[in-house]
Coordinates of C-alpha atoms in Angstrom, one line a residue:
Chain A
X15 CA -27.2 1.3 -5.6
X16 CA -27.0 -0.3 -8.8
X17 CA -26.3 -3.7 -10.0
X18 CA -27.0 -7.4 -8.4
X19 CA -26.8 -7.7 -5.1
X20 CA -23.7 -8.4 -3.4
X21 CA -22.9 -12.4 -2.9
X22 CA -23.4 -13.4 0.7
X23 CA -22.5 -16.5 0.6
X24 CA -18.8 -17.8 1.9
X25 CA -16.1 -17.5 -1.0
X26 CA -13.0 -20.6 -1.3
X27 CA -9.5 -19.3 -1.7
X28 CA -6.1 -21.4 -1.1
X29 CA -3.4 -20.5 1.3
X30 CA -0.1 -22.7 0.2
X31 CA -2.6 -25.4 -1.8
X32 CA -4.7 -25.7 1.2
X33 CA -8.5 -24.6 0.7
X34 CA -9.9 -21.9 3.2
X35 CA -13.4 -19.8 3.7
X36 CA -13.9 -16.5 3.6
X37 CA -17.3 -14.7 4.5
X38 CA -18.2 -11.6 2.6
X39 CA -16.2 -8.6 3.8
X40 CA -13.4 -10.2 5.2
X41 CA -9.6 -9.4 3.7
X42 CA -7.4 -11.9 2.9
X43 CA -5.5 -11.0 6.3
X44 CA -8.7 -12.0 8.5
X45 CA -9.4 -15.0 6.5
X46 CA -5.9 -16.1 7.1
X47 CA -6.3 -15.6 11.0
X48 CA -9.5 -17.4 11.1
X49 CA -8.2 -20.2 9.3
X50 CA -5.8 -20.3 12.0
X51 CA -3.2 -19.0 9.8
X52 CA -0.4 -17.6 12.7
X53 CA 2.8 -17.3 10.3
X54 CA 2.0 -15.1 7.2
X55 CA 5.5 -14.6 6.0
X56 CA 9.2 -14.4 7.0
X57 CA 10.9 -11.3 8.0
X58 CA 13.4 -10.1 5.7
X59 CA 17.1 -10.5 7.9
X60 CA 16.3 -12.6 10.6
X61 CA 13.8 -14.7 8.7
X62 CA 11.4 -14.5 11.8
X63 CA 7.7 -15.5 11.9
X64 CA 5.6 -12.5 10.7
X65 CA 1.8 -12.0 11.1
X66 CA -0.7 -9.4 10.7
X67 CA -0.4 -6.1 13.4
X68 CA -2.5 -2.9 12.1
X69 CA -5.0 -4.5 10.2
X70 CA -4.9 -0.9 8.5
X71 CA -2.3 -1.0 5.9
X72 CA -0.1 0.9 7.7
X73 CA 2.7 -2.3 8.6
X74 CA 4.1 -4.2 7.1
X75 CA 3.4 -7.4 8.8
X76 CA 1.2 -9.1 6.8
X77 CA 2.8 -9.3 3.4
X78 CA 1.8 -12.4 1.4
X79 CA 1.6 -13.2 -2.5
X80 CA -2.0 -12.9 -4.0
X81 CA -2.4 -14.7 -7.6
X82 CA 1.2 -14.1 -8.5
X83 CA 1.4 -10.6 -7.2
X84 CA 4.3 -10.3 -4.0
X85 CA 4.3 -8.5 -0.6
X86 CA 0.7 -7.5 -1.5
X87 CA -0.5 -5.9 2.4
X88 CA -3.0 -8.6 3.2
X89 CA -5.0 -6.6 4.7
X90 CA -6.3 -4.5 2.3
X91 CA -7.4 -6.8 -0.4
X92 CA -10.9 -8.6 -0.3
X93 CA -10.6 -12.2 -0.1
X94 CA -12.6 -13.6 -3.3
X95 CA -13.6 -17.3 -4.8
X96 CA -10.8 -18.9 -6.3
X97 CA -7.6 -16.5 -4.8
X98 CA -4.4 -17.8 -4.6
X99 CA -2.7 -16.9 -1.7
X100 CA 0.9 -17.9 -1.0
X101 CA 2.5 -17.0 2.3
X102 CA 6.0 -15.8 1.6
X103 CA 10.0 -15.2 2.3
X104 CA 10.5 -19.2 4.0
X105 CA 13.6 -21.4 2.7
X106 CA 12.2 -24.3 1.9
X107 CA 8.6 -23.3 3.5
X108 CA 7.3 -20.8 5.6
X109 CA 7.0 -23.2 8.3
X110 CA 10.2 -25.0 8.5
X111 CA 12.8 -21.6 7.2
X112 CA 16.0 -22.6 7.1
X113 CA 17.4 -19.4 7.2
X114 CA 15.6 -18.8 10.8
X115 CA 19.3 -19.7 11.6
X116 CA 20.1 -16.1 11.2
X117 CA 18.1 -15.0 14.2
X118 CA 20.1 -17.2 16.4
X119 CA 23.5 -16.3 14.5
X120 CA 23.0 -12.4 14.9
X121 CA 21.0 -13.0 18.5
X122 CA 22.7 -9.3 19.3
X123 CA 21.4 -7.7 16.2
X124 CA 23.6 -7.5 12.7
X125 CA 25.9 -4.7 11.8
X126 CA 25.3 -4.9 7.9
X127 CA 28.5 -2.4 7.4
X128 CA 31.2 -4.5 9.8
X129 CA 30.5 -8.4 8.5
X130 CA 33.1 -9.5 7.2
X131 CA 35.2 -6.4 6.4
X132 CA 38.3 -7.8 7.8
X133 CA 39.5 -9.2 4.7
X134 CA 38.7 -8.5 0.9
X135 CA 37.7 -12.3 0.4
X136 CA 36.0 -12.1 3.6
X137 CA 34.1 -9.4 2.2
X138 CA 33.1 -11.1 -0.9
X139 CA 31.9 -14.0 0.4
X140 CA 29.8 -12.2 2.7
X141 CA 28.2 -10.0 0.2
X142 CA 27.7 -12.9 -2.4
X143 CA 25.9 -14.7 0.9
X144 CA 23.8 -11.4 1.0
X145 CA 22.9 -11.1 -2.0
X146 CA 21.7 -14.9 -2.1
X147 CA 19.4 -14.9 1.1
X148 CA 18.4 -11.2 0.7
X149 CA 15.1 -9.7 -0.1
X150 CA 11.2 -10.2 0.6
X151 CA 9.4 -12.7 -1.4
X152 CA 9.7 -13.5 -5.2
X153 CA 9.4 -11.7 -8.6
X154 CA 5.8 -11.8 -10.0
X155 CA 4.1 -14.4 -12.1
X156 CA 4.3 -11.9 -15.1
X157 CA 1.8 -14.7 -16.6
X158 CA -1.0 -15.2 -14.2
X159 CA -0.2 -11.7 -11.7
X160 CA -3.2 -9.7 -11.9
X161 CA -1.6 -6.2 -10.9
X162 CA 0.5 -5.0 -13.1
X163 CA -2.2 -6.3 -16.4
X164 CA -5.3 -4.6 -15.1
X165 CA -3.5 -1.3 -14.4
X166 CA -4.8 1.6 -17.3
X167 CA -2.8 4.8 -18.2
X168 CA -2.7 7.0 -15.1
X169 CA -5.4 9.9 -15.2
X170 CA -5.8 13.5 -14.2
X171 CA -8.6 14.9 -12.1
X172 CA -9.5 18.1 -11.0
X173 CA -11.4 19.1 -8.7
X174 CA -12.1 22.2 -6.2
X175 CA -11.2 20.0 -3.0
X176 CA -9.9 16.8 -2.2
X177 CA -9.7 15.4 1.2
X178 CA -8.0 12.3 1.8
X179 CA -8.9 10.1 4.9
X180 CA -12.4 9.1 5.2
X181 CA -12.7 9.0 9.5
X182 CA -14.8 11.5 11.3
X183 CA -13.1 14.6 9.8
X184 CA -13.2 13.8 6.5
X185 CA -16.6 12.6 6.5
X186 CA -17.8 15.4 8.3
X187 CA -15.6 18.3 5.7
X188 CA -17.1 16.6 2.7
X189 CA -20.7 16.5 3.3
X190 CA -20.3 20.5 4.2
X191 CA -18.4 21.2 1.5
X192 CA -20.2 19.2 -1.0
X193 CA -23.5 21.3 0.6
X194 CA -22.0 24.1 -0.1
X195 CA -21.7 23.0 -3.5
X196 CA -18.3 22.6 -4.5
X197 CA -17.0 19.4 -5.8
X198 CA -15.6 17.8 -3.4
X199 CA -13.6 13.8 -3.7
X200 CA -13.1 12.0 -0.7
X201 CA -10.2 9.7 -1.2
X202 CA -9.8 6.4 1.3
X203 CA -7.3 3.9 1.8
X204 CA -9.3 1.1 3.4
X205 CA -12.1 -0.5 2.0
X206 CA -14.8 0.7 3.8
X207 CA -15.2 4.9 5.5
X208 CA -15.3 5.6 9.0
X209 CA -11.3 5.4 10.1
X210 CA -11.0 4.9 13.7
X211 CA -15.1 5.1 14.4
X212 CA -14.5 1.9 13.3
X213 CA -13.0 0.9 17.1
X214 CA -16.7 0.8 18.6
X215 CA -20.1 -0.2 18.1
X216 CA -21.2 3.2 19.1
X217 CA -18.5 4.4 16.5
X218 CA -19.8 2.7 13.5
X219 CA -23.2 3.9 14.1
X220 CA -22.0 6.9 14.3
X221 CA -20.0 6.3 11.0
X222 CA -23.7 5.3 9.2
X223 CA -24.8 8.1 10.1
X224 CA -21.8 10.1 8.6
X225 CA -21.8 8.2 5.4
X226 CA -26.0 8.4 5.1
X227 CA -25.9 12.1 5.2
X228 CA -22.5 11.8 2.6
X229 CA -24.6 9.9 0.3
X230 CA -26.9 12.8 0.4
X231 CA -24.3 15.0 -1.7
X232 CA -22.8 15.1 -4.8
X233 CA -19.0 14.4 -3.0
X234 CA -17.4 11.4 -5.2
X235 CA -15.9 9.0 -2.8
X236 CA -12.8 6.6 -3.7
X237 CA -12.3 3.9 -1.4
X238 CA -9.7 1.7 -2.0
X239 CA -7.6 4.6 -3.0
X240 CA -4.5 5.3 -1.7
X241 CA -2.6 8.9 -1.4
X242 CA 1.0 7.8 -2.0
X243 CA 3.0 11.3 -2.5
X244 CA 2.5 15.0 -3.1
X245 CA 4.1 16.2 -5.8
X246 CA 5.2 20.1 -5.7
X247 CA 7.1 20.0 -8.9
X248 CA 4.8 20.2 -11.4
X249 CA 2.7 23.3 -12.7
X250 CA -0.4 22.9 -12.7
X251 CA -2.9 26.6 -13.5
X252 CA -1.7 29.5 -12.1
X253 CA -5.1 29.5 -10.2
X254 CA -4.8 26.3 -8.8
X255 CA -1.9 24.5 -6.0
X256 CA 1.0 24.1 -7.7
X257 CA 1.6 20.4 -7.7
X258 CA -0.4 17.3 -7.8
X259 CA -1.2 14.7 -5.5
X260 CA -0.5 10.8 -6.9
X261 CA -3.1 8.2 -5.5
X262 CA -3.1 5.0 -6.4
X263 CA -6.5 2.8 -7.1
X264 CA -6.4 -0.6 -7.8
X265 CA -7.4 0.3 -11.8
X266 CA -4.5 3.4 -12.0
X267 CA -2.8 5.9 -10.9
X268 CA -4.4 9.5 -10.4
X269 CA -2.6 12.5 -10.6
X270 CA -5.0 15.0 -8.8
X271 CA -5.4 18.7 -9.2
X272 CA -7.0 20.5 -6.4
X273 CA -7.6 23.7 -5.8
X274 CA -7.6 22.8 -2.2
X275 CA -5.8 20.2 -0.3
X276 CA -7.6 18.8 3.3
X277 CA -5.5 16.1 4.9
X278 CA -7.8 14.1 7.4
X279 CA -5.5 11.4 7.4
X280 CA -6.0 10.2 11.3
X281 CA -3.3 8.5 12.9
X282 CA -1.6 5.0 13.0
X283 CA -1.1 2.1 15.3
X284 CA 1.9 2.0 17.6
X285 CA 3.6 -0.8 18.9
X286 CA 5.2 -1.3 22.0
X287 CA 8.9 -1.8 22.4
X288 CA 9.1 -4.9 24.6
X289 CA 11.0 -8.4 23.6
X290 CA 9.3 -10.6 21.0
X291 CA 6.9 -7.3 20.4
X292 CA 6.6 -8.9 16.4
X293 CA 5.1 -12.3 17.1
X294 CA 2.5 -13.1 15.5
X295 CA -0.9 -12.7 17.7
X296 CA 0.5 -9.3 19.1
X297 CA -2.0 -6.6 17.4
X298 CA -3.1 -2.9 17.0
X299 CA -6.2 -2.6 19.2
X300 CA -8.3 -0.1 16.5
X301 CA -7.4 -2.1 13.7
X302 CA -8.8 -6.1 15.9
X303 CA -11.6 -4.1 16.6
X304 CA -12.2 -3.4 13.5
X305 CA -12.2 -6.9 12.2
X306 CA -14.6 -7.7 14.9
X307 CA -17.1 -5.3 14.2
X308 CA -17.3 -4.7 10.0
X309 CA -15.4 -8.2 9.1
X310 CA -17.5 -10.9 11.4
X311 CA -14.1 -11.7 12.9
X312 CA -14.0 -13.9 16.2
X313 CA -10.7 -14.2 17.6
X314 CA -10.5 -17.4 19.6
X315 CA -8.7 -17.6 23.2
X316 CA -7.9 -15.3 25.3
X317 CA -7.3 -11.7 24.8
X318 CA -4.3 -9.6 26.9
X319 CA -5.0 -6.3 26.5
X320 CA -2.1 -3.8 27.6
X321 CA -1.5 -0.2 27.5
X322 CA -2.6 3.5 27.4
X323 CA -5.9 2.7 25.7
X324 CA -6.6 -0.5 27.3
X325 CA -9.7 0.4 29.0
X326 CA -11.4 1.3 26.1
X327 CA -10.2 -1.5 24.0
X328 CA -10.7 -3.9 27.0
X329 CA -14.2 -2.5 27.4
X330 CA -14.9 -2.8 23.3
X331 CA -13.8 -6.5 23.3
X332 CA -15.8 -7.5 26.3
X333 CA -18.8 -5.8 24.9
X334 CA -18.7 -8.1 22.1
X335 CA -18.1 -10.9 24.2
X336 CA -14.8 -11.9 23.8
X337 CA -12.3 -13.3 26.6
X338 CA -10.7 -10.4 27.7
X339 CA -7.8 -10.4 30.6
X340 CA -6.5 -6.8 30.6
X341 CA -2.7 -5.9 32.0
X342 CA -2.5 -3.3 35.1
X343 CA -2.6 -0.2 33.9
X344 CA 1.6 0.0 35.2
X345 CA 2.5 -2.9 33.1
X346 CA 5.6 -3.0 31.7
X347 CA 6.2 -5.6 29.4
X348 CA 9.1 -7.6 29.2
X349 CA 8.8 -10.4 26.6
X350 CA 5.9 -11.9 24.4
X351 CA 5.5 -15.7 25.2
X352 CA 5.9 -18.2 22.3
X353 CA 7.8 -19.4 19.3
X354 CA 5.3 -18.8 16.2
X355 CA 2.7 -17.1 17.8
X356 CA 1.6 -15.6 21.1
X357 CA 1.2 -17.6 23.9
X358 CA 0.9 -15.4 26.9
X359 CA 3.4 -12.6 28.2
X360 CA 6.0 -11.3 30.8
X361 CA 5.6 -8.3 32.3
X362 CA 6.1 -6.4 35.9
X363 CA 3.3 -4.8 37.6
X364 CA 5.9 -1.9 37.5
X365 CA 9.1 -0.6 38.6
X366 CA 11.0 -3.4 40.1
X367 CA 8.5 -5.3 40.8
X368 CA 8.4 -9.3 40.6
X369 CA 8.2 -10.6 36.8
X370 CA 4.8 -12.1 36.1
X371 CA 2.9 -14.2 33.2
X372 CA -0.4 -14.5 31.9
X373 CA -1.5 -16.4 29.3
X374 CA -3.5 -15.7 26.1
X375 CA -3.2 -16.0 21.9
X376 CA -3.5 -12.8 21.5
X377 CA -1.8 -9.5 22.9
X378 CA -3.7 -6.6 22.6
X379 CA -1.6 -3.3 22.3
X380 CA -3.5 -0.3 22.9
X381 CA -0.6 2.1 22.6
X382 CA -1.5 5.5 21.3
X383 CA -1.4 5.9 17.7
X384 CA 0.7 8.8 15.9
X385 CA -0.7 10.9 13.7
X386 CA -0.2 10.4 10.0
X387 CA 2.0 13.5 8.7
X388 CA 3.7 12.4 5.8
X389 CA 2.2 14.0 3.2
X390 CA 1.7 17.3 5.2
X391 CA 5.2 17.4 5.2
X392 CA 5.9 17.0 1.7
X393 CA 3.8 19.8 1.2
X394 CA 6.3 21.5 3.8
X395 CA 3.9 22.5 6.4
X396 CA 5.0 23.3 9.7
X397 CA 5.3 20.1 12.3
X398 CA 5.4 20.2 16.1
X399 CA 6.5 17.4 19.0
X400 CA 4.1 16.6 21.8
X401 CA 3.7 13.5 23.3
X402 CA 0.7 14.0 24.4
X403 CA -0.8 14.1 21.6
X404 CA 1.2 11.5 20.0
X405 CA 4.2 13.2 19.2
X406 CA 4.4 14.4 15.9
X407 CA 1.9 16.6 14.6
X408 CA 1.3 19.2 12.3
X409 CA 0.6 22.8 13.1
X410 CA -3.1 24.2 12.2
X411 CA -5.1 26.6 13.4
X412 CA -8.8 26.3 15.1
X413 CA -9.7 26.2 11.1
X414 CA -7.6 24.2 9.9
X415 CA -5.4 26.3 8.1
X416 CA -1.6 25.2 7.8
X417 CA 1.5 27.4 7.3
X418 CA 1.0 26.7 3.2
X419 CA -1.9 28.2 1.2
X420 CA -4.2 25.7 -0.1
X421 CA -3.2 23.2 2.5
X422 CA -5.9 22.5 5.5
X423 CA -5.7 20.0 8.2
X424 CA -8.1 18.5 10.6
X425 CA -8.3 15.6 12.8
X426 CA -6.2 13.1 14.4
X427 CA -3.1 14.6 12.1
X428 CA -3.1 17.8 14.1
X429 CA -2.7 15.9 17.3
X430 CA -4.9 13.1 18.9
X431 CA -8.3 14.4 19.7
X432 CA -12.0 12.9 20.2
X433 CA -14.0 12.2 17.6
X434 CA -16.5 14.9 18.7
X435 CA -13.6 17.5 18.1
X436 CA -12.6 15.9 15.0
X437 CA -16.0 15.7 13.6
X438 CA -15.9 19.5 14.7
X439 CA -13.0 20.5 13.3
X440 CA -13.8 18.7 10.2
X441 CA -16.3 20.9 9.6
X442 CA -14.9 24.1 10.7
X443 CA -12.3 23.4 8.3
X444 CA -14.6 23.0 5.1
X445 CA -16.2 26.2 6.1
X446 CA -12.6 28.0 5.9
X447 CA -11.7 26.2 2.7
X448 CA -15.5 27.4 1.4
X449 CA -14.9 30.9 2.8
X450 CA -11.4 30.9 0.9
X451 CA -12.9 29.6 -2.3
X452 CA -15.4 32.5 -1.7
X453 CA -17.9 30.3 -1.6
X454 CA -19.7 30.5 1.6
X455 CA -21.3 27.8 3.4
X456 CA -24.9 28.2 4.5
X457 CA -25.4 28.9 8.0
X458 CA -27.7 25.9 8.7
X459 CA -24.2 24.1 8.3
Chain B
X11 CA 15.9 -15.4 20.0
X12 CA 14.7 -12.5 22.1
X13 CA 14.7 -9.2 20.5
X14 CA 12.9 -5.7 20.5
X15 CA 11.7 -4.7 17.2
X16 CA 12.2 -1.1 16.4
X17 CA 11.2 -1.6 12.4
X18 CA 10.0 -5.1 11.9
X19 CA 10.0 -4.2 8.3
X20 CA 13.3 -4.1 7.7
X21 CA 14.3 -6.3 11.0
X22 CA 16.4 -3.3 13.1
X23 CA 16.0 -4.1 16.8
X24 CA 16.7 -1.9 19.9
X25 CA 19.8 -2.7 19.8
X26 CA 21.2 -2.3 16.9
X27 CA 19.5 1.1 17.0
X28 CA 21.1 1.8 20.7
X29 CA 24.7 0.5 19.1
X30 CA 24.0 2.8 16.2
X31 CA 23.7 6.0 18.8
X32 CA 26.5 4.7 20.9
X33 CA 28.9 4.8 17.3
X34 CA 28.4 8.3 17.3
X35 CA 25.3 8.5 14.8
X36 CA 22.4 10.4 16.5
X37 CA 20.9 12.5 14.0
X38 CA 17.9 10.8 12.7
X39 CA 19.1 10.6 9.0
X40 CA 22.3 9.1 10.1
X41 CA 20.3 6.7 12.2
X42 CA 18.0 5.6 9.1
X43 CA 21.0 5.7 6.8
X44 CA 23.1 3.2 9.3
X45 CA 20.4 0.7 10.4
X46 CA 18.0 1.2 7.3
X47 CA 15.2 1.8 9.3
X48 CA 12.1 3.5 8.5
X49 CA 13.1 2.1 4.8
X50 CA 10.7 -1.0 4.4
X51 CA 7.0 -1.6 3.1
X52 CA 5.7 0.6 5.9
X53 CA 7.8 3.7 5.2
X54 CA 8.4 4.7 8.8
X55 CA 5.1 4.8 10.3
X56 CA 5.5 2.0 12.8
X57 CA 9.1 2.9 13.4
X58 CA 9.6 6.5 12.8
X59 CA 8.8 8.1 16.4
X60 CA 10.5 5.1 18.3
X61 CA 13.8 6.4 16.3
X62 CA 12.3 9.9 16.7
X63 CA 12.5 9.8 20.6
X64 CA 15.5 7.5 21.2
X65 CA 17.8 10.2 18.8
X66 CA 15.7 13.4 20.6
X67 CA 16.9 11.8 23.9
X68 CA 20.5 12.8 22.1
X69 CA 20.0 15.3 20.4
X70 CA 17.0 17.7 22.6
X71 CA 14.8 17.4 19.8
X72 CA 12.9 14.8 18.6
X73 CA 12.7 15.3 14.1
X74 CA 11.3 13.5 11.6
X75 CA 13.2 12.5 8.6
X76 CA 12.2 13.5 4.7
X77 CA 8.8 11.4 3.6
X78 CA 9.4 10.5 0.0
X79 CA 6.9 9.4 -2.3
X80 CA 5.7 6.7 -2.8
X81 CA 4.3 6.3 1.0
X82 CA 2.8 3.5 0.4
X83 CA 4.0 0.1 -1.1
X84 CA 2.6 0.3 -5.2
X85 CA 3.0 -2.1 -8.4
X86 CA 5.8 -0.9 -10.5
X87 CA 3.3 -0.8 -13.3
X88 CA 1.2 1.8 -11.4
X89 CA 3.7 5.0 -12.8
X90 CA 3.4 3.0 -16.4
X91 CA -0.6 1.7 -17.2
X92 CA -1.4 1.0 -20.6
X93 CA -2.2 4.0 -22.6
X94 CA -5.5 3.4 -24.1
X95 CA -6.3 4.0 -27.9
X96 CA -9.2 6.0 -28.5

């Protein structure tokens, strides 16, 4: 490590003129929350109170403007001194939104294509109306917006592999590969490595590990970085994929060349469908976790856990000694409680039985995630359905091989697994990708 | 007012999702097309296999629809940095 050492001291942002802490570590989303921030923004039809879910980057729930810069995914960003946050999409104010009317108007849902189609004037008025109230937040400052001015001329880079997700797999494939002594880059969306290890305390030990024996190598990691599209059209050397994957940094875009492609790109966080299941207070149970254990985060009252995974998130919450009240396992929810934020929920202790309420700020949902395929498939591998293992998934073998050469797979994206099997098949996988390179890895692998 | 999100990003509830199925539209890509789901900041990965299910419950087979880049929500100025003079 180079440089001065990190400031530990608590930063000062604004949220809508009002002056908030942040300690070191914590996003802009977590600030908000422990601020006691419940609305971030306004939903974009029905104008209804939005806050954070995932806490991964993977919703799109926690959209607020960052020193001129709209819909930035709270989440993601670093809260720093002076940042000028702006929660978004409210006429006048996020607080008091006029056009919260809408909700009430279209309480059966809105059929975009039948308004007003009854008459040509009808129709006009309608679309002008539309066209008025439409859209998610405003236009940048181009003045004071930081993104679009810091961004540099977008770069190639070759390299023999990429991987892209920076959980157990990844981890794991890079550190053998880069042993094996190819050069290896390990792209990674979030701020910090370790993915879903993230969920546990026994996890992000696990995850120091992982990242001290990483260090160990010459793999170049890229946090922050952000896979947003395979493209197939482009030829690149005849010896190398033809194609180039785009990721985005916060500095540029990259257009990288690989001569293999390993997706570890682990899975996301579900949602229930029950009413009122986008409050804000009702969260991904990975991505609180998270925030409690790498982003000091204390979430006040109590905590209703529900779903498949709710013993272990129940379990992981408890252990750091927060108020837990977990659901029966049989729960089936009918409605979250509350009018800006969570106040307790609904739900049946199962078929037909009696409705019931507890009460809590926050609901819990520890659904089971689905794996991230999308840029699997724009390579055009092969994708199976089992709900077992969270529905979509794509189709490797024991080595991670997909139905496209140069393409390899591992993790939570070929179906939900433990992290001992990803960890596993992370590695199995960089030995095949080695092996194909002709470029053995040592047996003490 | 009550309602089930199916895509929070771009507001589709249950219902206009069910009413969508009920019209006749039951292929995925109709059903994304029609309601506009899956087409927000989150590009269909809080939404997608809801859809997914409720259309294989149709159909006998639950498909995803095309994932187009960019997968994740970038600054215009990303595809168009500042070339830098040597």
């Amino acid at each position: 490590m180079s440089g001065s050492p990190p400031d530990q001291g608590p930063r000062h942002l604004t949220v809508d003129g009002r002056r908030i802490g942040a300690l070191p570590g914590q996003s802009v989303a977590t600030a908000l929350c422990a601020a006691g921030v419940d609305t971030f923004g306004r939903s974009v039809k029905y104008h209804r109170p939005r806050g954070p879910f995932c806490f991964a980057g993977q919703c799109g729930s926690c959209l607020v403007r960052i020193d001129g810069a709209p819909s930035v995914r709270s989440c993601l960003v670093e809260a720093a001194a002076g940042m000028i946050v702006e929660r978004q999409n409210g006429f006048p104010s996020v607080d008091q939104d006029l056009l919260s009317a809408a909700d009430l108007i279209f309480a059966g849902g809105m059929d975009h294509h039948t308004i007003g189609t009854a008459t040509r004037a009808g129709s006009y008025v309608i679309n002008e109306a539309v066209r008025l109230a439409s859209g998610l937040g405003r236009l940048p400052d181009v003045a004071t917006a930081r993104a679009p001015q810091m961004l540099a001329a977008p770069e190639t880079v070759r390299t023999d592999v990429v991987i892209v997700g920076g959980g157990p797999a990844g981890l794991a494939a890079a550190t053998t590969l880069a042993r094996g002594g190819l050069a290896v880059l390990l792209i990674e969306e979030r701020r910090t490595l370790g993915g879903s290890l993230l969920a546990s305390t026994e996890g992000v030990q696990r995850r120091d590990w992982l990242v001290a024996q990483l260090q160990s190598t010459t793999a170049r990691v890229l946090t922050e970085a952000t896979a947003i599209g395979w493209f197939g059209e482009d030829r690149a050397e005849p010896q190398d994929a033809p194609g180039l994957l785009a990721v985005a940094t916060r500095e540029r875009l990259l257009k990288i060349v690989a001569r293999r492609y390993l997706y570890a790109t682990g899975s996301y966080e579900q949602n229930l469908l029950f009413a009122n299941n986008d409050r804000p207070g009702v969260v991904a149970w990975r991505g609180l976790l998270r925030l409690v254990h790498e982003e000091q985060f204390r979430p006040e009252g109590t905590l209703l856990v529900v779903g498949e995974y709710g013993h272990a998130a129940a379990a992981a919450l408890t252990a750091a000694g927060l108020a837990v009240d977990r659901l029966p396992v049989d729960a089936e929810l009918i409605a979250a409680r509350g009018r800006t934020r969570v106040t307790g929920v609904d739900y049946r202790a199962g078929q037909g039985a009696p409705k019931q309420t507890r009460r809590g700020r926050w609901l819990v949902i520890a659904a089971r995630p689905a794996p991230a395929t999308e840029l699997l498939r724009q390579h055009g591998c092969i994708v199976g359905w089992d709900d077992a293992r969270g529905g979509l998934f794509v189709v490797a073998d024991g080595e991670g091989r997909t139905d496209r050469p140069h393409v390899f797979a591992c993790g939570d994206v070929c179906g939900l697994q433990s992290h001992e099997l990803s960890l596993v098949a992370g590695r199995r996988s960089a030995m095949a990708i080695a092996a194909s390179l002709a470029r053995p890895v040592g047996s003490h692998e | 007012m009550s309602k089930t999100l199916v895509c929070p990003c771009e507001d589709v509830s249950l219902a206009d999702v069910e009413a969508c199925l009920a019209a006749g539209y039951v292929d995925l890509e109709e059903v994304k097309r029609y309601t506009g789901f899956g087409t927000g900041p989150c590009q269909g990965k809080q939404c997608l296999l809801h859809v997914a299910r409720l259309c294989g419950e149709r159909t006998g087979e639950a498909q995803p629809f095309t994932a187009r880049p960019p997968l994740s929500p970038v600054p215009l100025g990303l595809f168009a940095g500042k070339r830098r003079e040597p």
